[in-house]
Amino acid sequence: NVTGNRFEGRIPVGQNDVRYRLRAADALTASHTLTARPRPRVIEFAKTIVPPAYTEQKEQTKAEDHGDIGALEGSTVKLALKTNQPVSKAEIVLNPDQTNHPAPTAARTTSPSDIAAEIAVKDGADSWQVALVSAETGFNNDESSPWRITVVPDLPPTAQITDPKGQVELLPDEAVRLSGRAADDIGLASV
């Protein structure tokens, strides 16, 4: 674009530094460098899944390179996140793709590049995202993709009588022997 004796142009800066010079007729400027700075992002995910107390299951900790979560409904997931750079602000956003998503909740920064947060795994929670602001550049990570939350339902226990099969006729005061199977996705405390 030309406006009077002012010229404008655009130089895209990606992941690497960009060196450029300006040429006008026979004139050539010195080289200049545009330094590329990364946006903040999470590079390590440590997830501790705390099942509901009634299941009497132990906590399970996983270290992964992604934020997808799968846990029993009613569980709490404790997150310990490591970022690629120090951040000045970190928030957890549930269902970020929905227009009526809940308000973001502040995450705790345990060091400049470490974040701690908790997510309740419940019906209606299908994704999450961590919103970061770089301490050095002020850049955010708005264009990052959300991570999935898979809510595993706690199904009711099942019981089945396997013996005797069919109808049984008995005299009063007679005993009948019963056998069967019972199962539950979490485990049975008693039958």
PDB file of C-alpha atoms in Angstrom:
ATOM      1  CA  ASN A   1       0.000   0.000   0.000  1.00  0.00           C
ATOM      2  CA  VAL A   2       1.178   3.467  -0.774  1.00  0.00           C
ATOM      3  CA  THR A   3       0.030   6.553   1.134  1.00  0.00           C
ATOM      4  CA  GLY A   4       2.010   9.635   0.175  1.00  0.00           C
ATOM      5  CA  ASN A   5       5.617   8.608   0.704  1.00  0.00           C
ATOM      6  CA  ARG A   6       4.736   5.897   3.245  1.00  0.00           C
ATOM      7  CA  PHE A   7       4.849   2.232   2.287  1.00  0.00           C
ATOM      8  CA  GLU A   8       3.340  -0.674   4.223  1.00  0.00           C
ATOM      9  CA  GLY A   9       3.736  -4.402   3.973  1.00  0.00           C
ATOM     10  CA  ARG A  10       3.091  -7.525   6.013  1.00  0.00           C
ATOM     11  CA  ILE A  11       5.657 -10.087   7.050  1.00  0.00           C
ATOM     12  CA  PRO A  12       4.235 -13.320   8.488  1.00  0.00           C
ATOM     13  CA  VAL A  13       6.125 -14.587  11.516  1.00  0.00           C
ATOM     14  CA  GLY A  14       5.665 -18.281  12.267  1.00  0.00           C
ATOM     15  CA  GLN A  15       7.621 -20.469  14.672  1.00  0.00           C
ATOM     16  CA  ASN A  16      11.067 -19.275  13.529  1.00  0.00           C
ATOM     17  CA  ASP A  17      12.765 -15.873  13.509  1.00  0.00           C
ATOM     18  CA  VAL A  18      12.422 -13.905  10.258  1.00  0.00           C
ATOM     19  CA  ARG A  19      15.274 -11.863   8.747  1.00  0.00           C
ATOM     20  CA  TYR A  20      14.332  -9.245   6.177  1.00  0.00           C
ATOM     21  CA  ARG A  21      15.709  -6.300   4.153  1.00  0.00           C
ATOM     22  CA  LEU A  22      13.925  -3.581   2.238  1.00  0.00           C
ATOM     23  CA  ARG A  23      14.774  -2.804  -1.345  1.00  0.00           C
ATOM     24  CA  ALA A  24      13.672   0.381  -3.139  1.00  0.00           C
ATOM     25  CA  ALA A  25      15.037   0.736  -6.661  1.00  0.00           C
ATOM     26  CA  ASP A  26      18.843   0.451  -6.184  1.00  0.00           C
ATOM     27  CA  ALA A  27      18.738   1.047  -2.409  1.00  0.00           C
ATOM     28  CA  LEU A  28      18.958  -1.878   0.067  1.00  0.00           C
ATOM     29  CA  THR A  29      18.596  -1.558   3.837  1.00  0.00           C
ATOM     30  CA  ALA A  30      20.539  -3.438   6.479  1.00  0.00           C
ATOM     31  CA  SER A  31      19.117  -6.779   7.625  1.00  0.00           C
ATOM     32  CA  HIS A  32      16.538  -6.743  10.421  1.00  0.00           C
ATOM     33  CA  THR A  33      15.285  -9.653  12.482  1.00  0.00           C
ATOM     34  CA  LEU A  34      11.787 -10.299  13.823  1.00  0.00           C
ATOM     35  CA  THR A  35      12.153 -12.645  16.776  1.00  0.00           C
ATOM     36  CA  ALA A  36       9.438 -15.290  17.010  1.00  0.00           C
ATOM     37  CA  ARG A  37       8.110 -15.918  20.523  1.00  0.00           C
ATOM     38  CA  PRO A  38       5.971 -18.979  21.293  1.00  0.00           C
ATOM     39  CA  ARG A  39       2.502 -18.812  22.763  1.00  0.00           C
ATOM     40  CA  PRO A  40       2.087 -20.440  26.169  1.00  0.00           C
ATOM     41  CA  ARG A  41       0.971 -24.078  26.165  1.00  0.00           C
ATOM     42  CA  VAL A  42       0.888 -27.087  28.446  1.00  0.00           C
ATOM     43  CA  ILE A  43       3.628 -29.625  27.686  1.00  0.00           C
ATOM     44  CA  GLU A  44       3.125 -32.145  30.536  1.00  0.00           C
ATOM     45  CA  PHE A  45      -0.059 -33.421  32.157  1.00  0.00           C
ATOM     46  CA  ALA A  46      -0.010 -35.283  35.489  1.00  0.00           C
ATOM     47  CA  LYS A  47      -3.541 -36.438  36.339  1.00  0.00           C
ATOM     48  CA  THR A  48      -4.560 -37.954  39.664  1.00  0.00           C
ATOM     49  CA  ILE A  49      -8.016 -39.515  39.410  1.00  0.00           C
ATOM     50  CA  VAL A  50      -9.805 -39.625  42.767  1.00  0.00           C
ATOM     51  CA  PRO A  51     -12.816 -41.986  42.464  1.00  0.00           C
ATOM     52  CA  PRO A  52     -15.984 -41.339  44.514  1.00  0.00           C
ATOM     53  CA  ALA A  53     -15.555 -42.458  48.150  1.00  0.00           C
ATOM     54  CA  TYR A  54     -18.336 -45.076  47.968  1.00  0.00           C
ATOM     55  CA  THR A  55     -16.317 -47.114  45.426  1.00  0.00           C
ATOM     56  CA  GLU A  56     -13.470 -47.594  47.923  1.00  0.00           C
ATOM     57  CA  GLN A  57     -11.075 -47.517  44.939  1.00  0.00           C
ATOM     58  CA  LYS A  58      -7.575 -46.066  45.210  1.00  0.00           C
ATOM     59  CA  GLU A  59      -6.392 -42.899  43.517  1.00  0.00           C
ATOM     60  CA  GLN A  60      -4.667 -43.430  40.182  1.00  0.00           C
ATOM     61  CA  THR A  61      -1.968 -41.101  38.828  1.00  0.00           C
ATOM     62  CA  LYS A  62      -1.032 -40.837  35.150  1.00  0.00           C
ATOM     63  CA  ALA A  63       1.645 -38.738  33.433  1.00  0.00           C
ATOM     64  CA  GLU A  64       0.666 -38.020  29.829  1.00  0.00           C
ATOM     65  CA  ASP A  65       1.393 -35.638  26.980  1.00  0.00           C
ATOM     66  CA  HIS A  66      -2.303 -34.801  26.414  1.00  0.00           C
ATOM     67  CA  GLY A  67      -5.203 -33.526  28.500  1.00  0.00           C
ATOM     68  CA  ASP A  68      -7.951 -36.027  27.641  1.00  0.00           C
ATOM     69  CA  ILE A  69      -9.682 -37.294  30.790  1.00  0.00           C
ATOM     70  CA  GLY A  70     -11.713 -40.472  31.274  1.00  0.00           C
ATOM     71  CA  ALA A  71     -13.060 -41.268  34.744  1.00  0.00           C
ATOM     72  CA  LEU A  72     -16.017 -42.643  36.664  1.00  0.00           C
ATOM     73  CA  GLU A  73     -18.858 -40.176  37.161  1.00  0.00           C
ATOM     74  CA  GLY A  74     -18.407 -38.382  40.490  1.00  0.00           C
ATOM     75  CA  SER A  75     -14.597 -38.588  40.370  1.00  0.00           C
ATOM     76  CA  THR A  76     -12.326 -35.607  40.876  1.00  0.00           C
ATOM     77  CA  VAL A  77      -9.272 -35.191  38.671  1.00  0.00           C
ATOM     78  CA  LYS A  78      -6.355 -33.333  40.234  1.00  0.00           C
ATOM     79  CA  LEU A  79      -4.183 -31.782  37.522  1.00  0.00           C
ATOM     80  CA  ALA A  80      -0.506 -30.849  37.770  1.00  0.00           C
ATOM     81  CA  LEU A  81       0.374 -29.079  34.512  1.00  0.00           C
ATOM     82  CA  LYS A  82       3.774 -27.943  33.246  1.00  0.00           C
ATOM     83  CA  THR A  83       3.912 -25.097  30.714  1.00  0.00           C
ATOM     84  CA  ASN A  84       6.523 -24.263  28.092  1.00  0.00           C
ATOM     85  CA  GLN A  85       7.165 -20.872  29.736  1.00  0.00           C
ATOM     86  CA  PRO A  86       6.275 -18.888  32.879  1.00  0.00           C
ATOM     87  CA  VAL A  87       2.644 -17.757  32.936  1.00  0.00           C
ATOM     88  CA  SER A  88       0.989 -14.841  34.723  1.00  0.00           C
ATOM     89  CA  LYS A  89      -2.556 -16.216  34.527  1.00  0.00           C
ATOM     90  CA  ALA A  90      -4.117 -19.679  34.249  1.00  0.00           C
ATOM     91  CA  GLU A  91      -7.818 -20.567  34.216  1.00  0.00           C
ATOM     92  CA  ILE A  92      -9.754 -23.781  33.631  1.00  0.00           C
ATOM     93  CA  VAL A  93     -12.692 -23.491  31.229  1.00  0.00           C
ATOM     94  CA  LEU A  94     -15.254 -26.315  31.086  1.00  0.00           C
ATOM     95  CA  ASN A  95     -17.082 -26.926  27.781  1.00  0.00           C
ATOM     96  CA  PRO A  96     -15.326 -23.985  26.049  1.00  0.00           C
ATOM     97  CA  ASP A  97     -17.053 -24.676  22.703  1.00  0.00           C
ATOM     98  CA  GLN A  98     -20.506 -24.109  24.201  1.00  0.00           C
ATOM     99  CA  THR A  99     -21.834 -20.550  24.272  1.00  0.00           C
ATOM    100  CA  ASN A 100     -23.276 -20.963  27.773  1.00  0.00           C
ATOM    101  CA  HIS A 101     -20.224 -22.627  29.357  1.00  0.00           C
ATOM    102  CA  PRO A 102     -19.592 -22.052  33.084  1.00  0.00           C
ATOM    103  CA  ALA A 103     -17.383 -19.151  34.098  1.00  0.00           C
ATOM    104  CA  PRO A 104     -13.661 -20.003  34.095  1.00  0.00           C
ATOM    105  CA  THR A 105     -12.128 -20.995  37.425  1.00  0.00           C
ATOM    106  CA  ALA A 106      -8.701 -19.767  38.431  1.00  0.00           C
ATOM    107  CA  ALA A 107      -5.966 -22.381  38.582  1.00  0.00           C
ATOM    108  CA  ARG A 108      -3.176 -22.211  41.177  1.00  0.00           C
ATOM    109  CA  THR A 109       0.317 -21.474  39.915  1.00  0.00           C
ATOM    110  CA  THR A 110       2.679 -23.495  42.106  1.00  0.00           C
ATOM    111  CA  SER A 111       5.745 -22.069  40.315  1.00  0.00           C
ATOM    112  CA  PRO A 112       6.080 -19.808  37.247  1.00  0.00           C
ATOM    113  CA  SER A 113       5.682 -22.789  34.872  1.00  0.00           C
ATOM    114  CA  ASP A 114       3.619 -25.187  37.044  1.00  0.00           C
ATOM    115  CA  ILE A 115      -0.158 -25.109  37.445  1.00  0.00           C
ATOM    116  CA  ALA A 116      -2.462 -27.072  39.766  1.00  0.00           C
ATOM    117  CA  ALA A 117      -6.223 -27.426  39.265  1.00  0.00           C
ATOM    118  CA  GLU A 118      -9.133 -29.800  39.847  1.00  0.00           C
ATOM    119  CA  ILE A 119     -11.937 -30.896  37.548  1.00  0.00           C
ATOM    120  CA  ALA A 120     -15.116 -32.622  38.730  1.00  0.00           C
ATOM    121  CA  VAL A 121     -16.119 -35.410  36.354  1.00  0.00           C
ATOM    122  CA  LYS A 122     -19.895 -35.181  36.077  1.00  0.00           C
ATOM    123  CA  ASP A 123     -22.669 -35.467  33.543  1.00  0.00           C
ATOM    124  CA  GLY A 124     -22.643 -32.467  31.212  1.00  0.00           C
ATOM    125  CA  ALA A 125     -18.867 -31.949  31.332  1.00  0.00           C
ATOM    126  CA  ASP A 126     -17.592 -33.005  27.902  1.00  0.00           C
ATOM    127  CA  SER A 127     -14.432 -30.929  27.381  1.00  0.00           C
ATOM    128  CA  TRP A 128     -12.003 -28.600  29.123  1.00  0.00           C
ATOM    129  CA  GLN A 129      -9.315 -26.115  28.246  1.00  0.00           C
ATOM    130  CA  VAL A 130      -6.664 -24.234  30.164  1.00  0.00           C
ATOM    131  CA  ALA A 131      -6.495 -20.525  29.302  1.00  0.00           C
ATOM    132  CA  LEU A 132      -2.949 -19.201  29.736  1.00  0.00           C
ATOM    133  CA  VAL A 133      -1.284 -15.793  29.562  1.00  0.00           C
ATOM    134  CA  SER A 134       2.505 -15.614  29.129  1.00  0.00           C
ATOM    135  CA  ALA A 135       4.342 -13.712  31.869  1.00  0.00           C
ATOM    136  CA  GLU A 136       6.991 -12.487  29.401  1.00  0.00           C
ATOM    137  CA  THR A 137       5.048 -11.536  26.266  1.00  0.00           C
ATOM    138  CA  GLY A 138       1.416 -11.277  27.404  1.00  0.00           C
ATOM    139  CA  PHE A 139       0.475 -13.729  24.621  1.00  0.00           C
ATOM    140  CA  ASN A 140      -2.466 -16.040  25.299  1.00  0.00           C
ATOM    141  CA  ASN A 141      -3.319 -19.482  23.957  1.00  0.00           C
ATOM    142  CA  ASP A 142      -6.843 -18.674  22.735  1.00  0.00           C
ATOM    143  CA  GLU A 143      -6.513 -20.780  19.593  1.00  0.00           C
ATOM    144  CA  SER A 144      -5.655 -23.996  21.462  1.00  0.00           C
ATOM    145  CA  SER A 145      -8.054 -26.933  21.130  1.00  0.00           C
ATOM    146  CA  PRO A 146     -10.055 -28.229  24.099  1.00  0.00           C
ATOM    147  CA  TRP A 147      -9.393 -31.663  25.643  1.00  0.00           C
ATOM    148  CA  ARG A 148     -12.103 -34.354  25.937  1.00  0.00           C
ATOM    149  CA  ILE A 149     -13.771 -35.435  29.171  1.00  0.00           C
ATOM    150  CA  THR A 150     -15.243 -38.947  29.009  1.00  0.00           C
ATOM    151  CA  VAL A 151     -17.693 -39.522  31.858  1.00  0.00           C
ATOM    152  CA  VAL A 152     -17.908 -43.253  32.661  1.00  0.00           C
ATOM    153  CA  PRO A 153     -21.347 -43.923  34.204  1.00  0.00           C
ATOM    154  CA  ASP A 154     -21.689 -46.073  37.331  1.00  0.00           C
ATOM    155  CA  LEU A 155     -24.089 -48.749  36.104  1.00  0.00           C
ATOM    156  CA  PRO A 156     -26.452 -50.519  38.542  1.00  0.00           C
ATOM    157  CA  PRO A 157     -25.504 -53.992  39.724  1.00  0.00           C
ATOM    158  CA  THR A 158     -27.044 -57.004  37.988  1.00  0.00           C
ATOM    159  CA  ALA A 159     -28.365 -60.207  39.561  1.00  0.00           C
ATOM    160  CA  GLN A 160     -29.531 -63.400  37.868  1.00  0.00           C
ATOM    161  CA  ILE A 161     -30.878 -66.684  39.260  1.00  0.00           C
ATOM    162  CA  THR A 162     -29.267 -69.566  37.368  1.00  0.00           C
ATOM    163  CA  ASP A 163     -30.704 -72.536  39.278  1.00  0.00           C
ATOM    164  CA  PRO A 164     -33.417 -73.739  39.435  1.00  0.00           C
ATOM    165  CA  LYS A 165     -34.460 -73.045  35.888  1.00  0.00           C
ATOM    166  CA  GLY A 166     -38.127 -72.487  35.102  1.00  0.00           C
ATOM    167  CA  GLN A 167     -40.988 -72.875  37.564  1.00  0.00           C
ATOM    168  CA  VAL A 168     -40.675 -75.002  40.689  1.00  0.00           C
ATOM    169  CA  GLU A 169     -43.524 -76.565  42.646  1.00  0.00           C
ATOM    170  CA  LEU A 170     -42.922 -77.250  46.342  1.00  0.00           C
ATOM    171  CA  LEU A 171     -44.917 -78.351  49.337  1.00  0.00           C
ATOM    172  CA  PRO A 172     -45.277 -75.908  52.229  1.00  0.00           C
ATOM    173  CA  ASP A 173     -42.223 -75.804  54.510  1.00  0.00           C
ATOM    174  CA  GLU A 174     -39.923 -77.284  51.807  1.00  0.00           C
ATOM    175  CA  ALA A 175     -36.645 -75.511  51.074  1.00  0.00           C
ATOM    176  CA  VAL A 176     -35.372 -74.704  47.643  1.00  0.00           C
ATOM    177  CA  ARG A 177     -31.704 -74.307  46.752  1.00  0.00           C
ATOM    178  CA  LEU A 178     -30.963 -71.168  44.727  1.00  0.00           C
ATOM    179  CA  SER A 179     -27.807 -70.256  42.874  1.00  0.00           C
ATOM    180  CA  GLY A 180     -27.076 -67.299  40.705  1.00  0.00           C
ATOM    181  CA  ARG A 181     -24.694 -64.600  39.556  1.00  0.00           C
ATOM    182  CA  ALA A 182     -24.276 -61.004  40.617  1.00  0.00           C
ATOM    183  CA  ALA A 183     -21.981 -58.415  39.059  1.00  0.00           C
ATOM    184  CA  ASP A 184     -21.206 -54.723  39.098  1.00  0.00           C
ATOM    185  CA  ASP A 185     -18.874 -52.538  37.041  1.00  0.00           C
ATOM    186  CA  ILE A 186     -17.275 -51.136  40.232  1.00  0.00           C
ATOM    187  CA  GLY A 187     -17.435 -54.276  42.387  1.00  0.00           C
ATOM    188  CA  LEU A 188     -19.861 -55.777  44.876  1.00  0.00           C
ATOM    189  CA  ALA A 189     -19.657 -55.110  48.597  1.00  0.00           C
ATOM    190  CA  SER A 190     -22.285 -57.739  49.463  1.00  0.00           C
ATOM    191  CA  VAL A 191     -25.003 -59.941  47.951  1.00  0.00           C
TER     192      VAL A 191
END
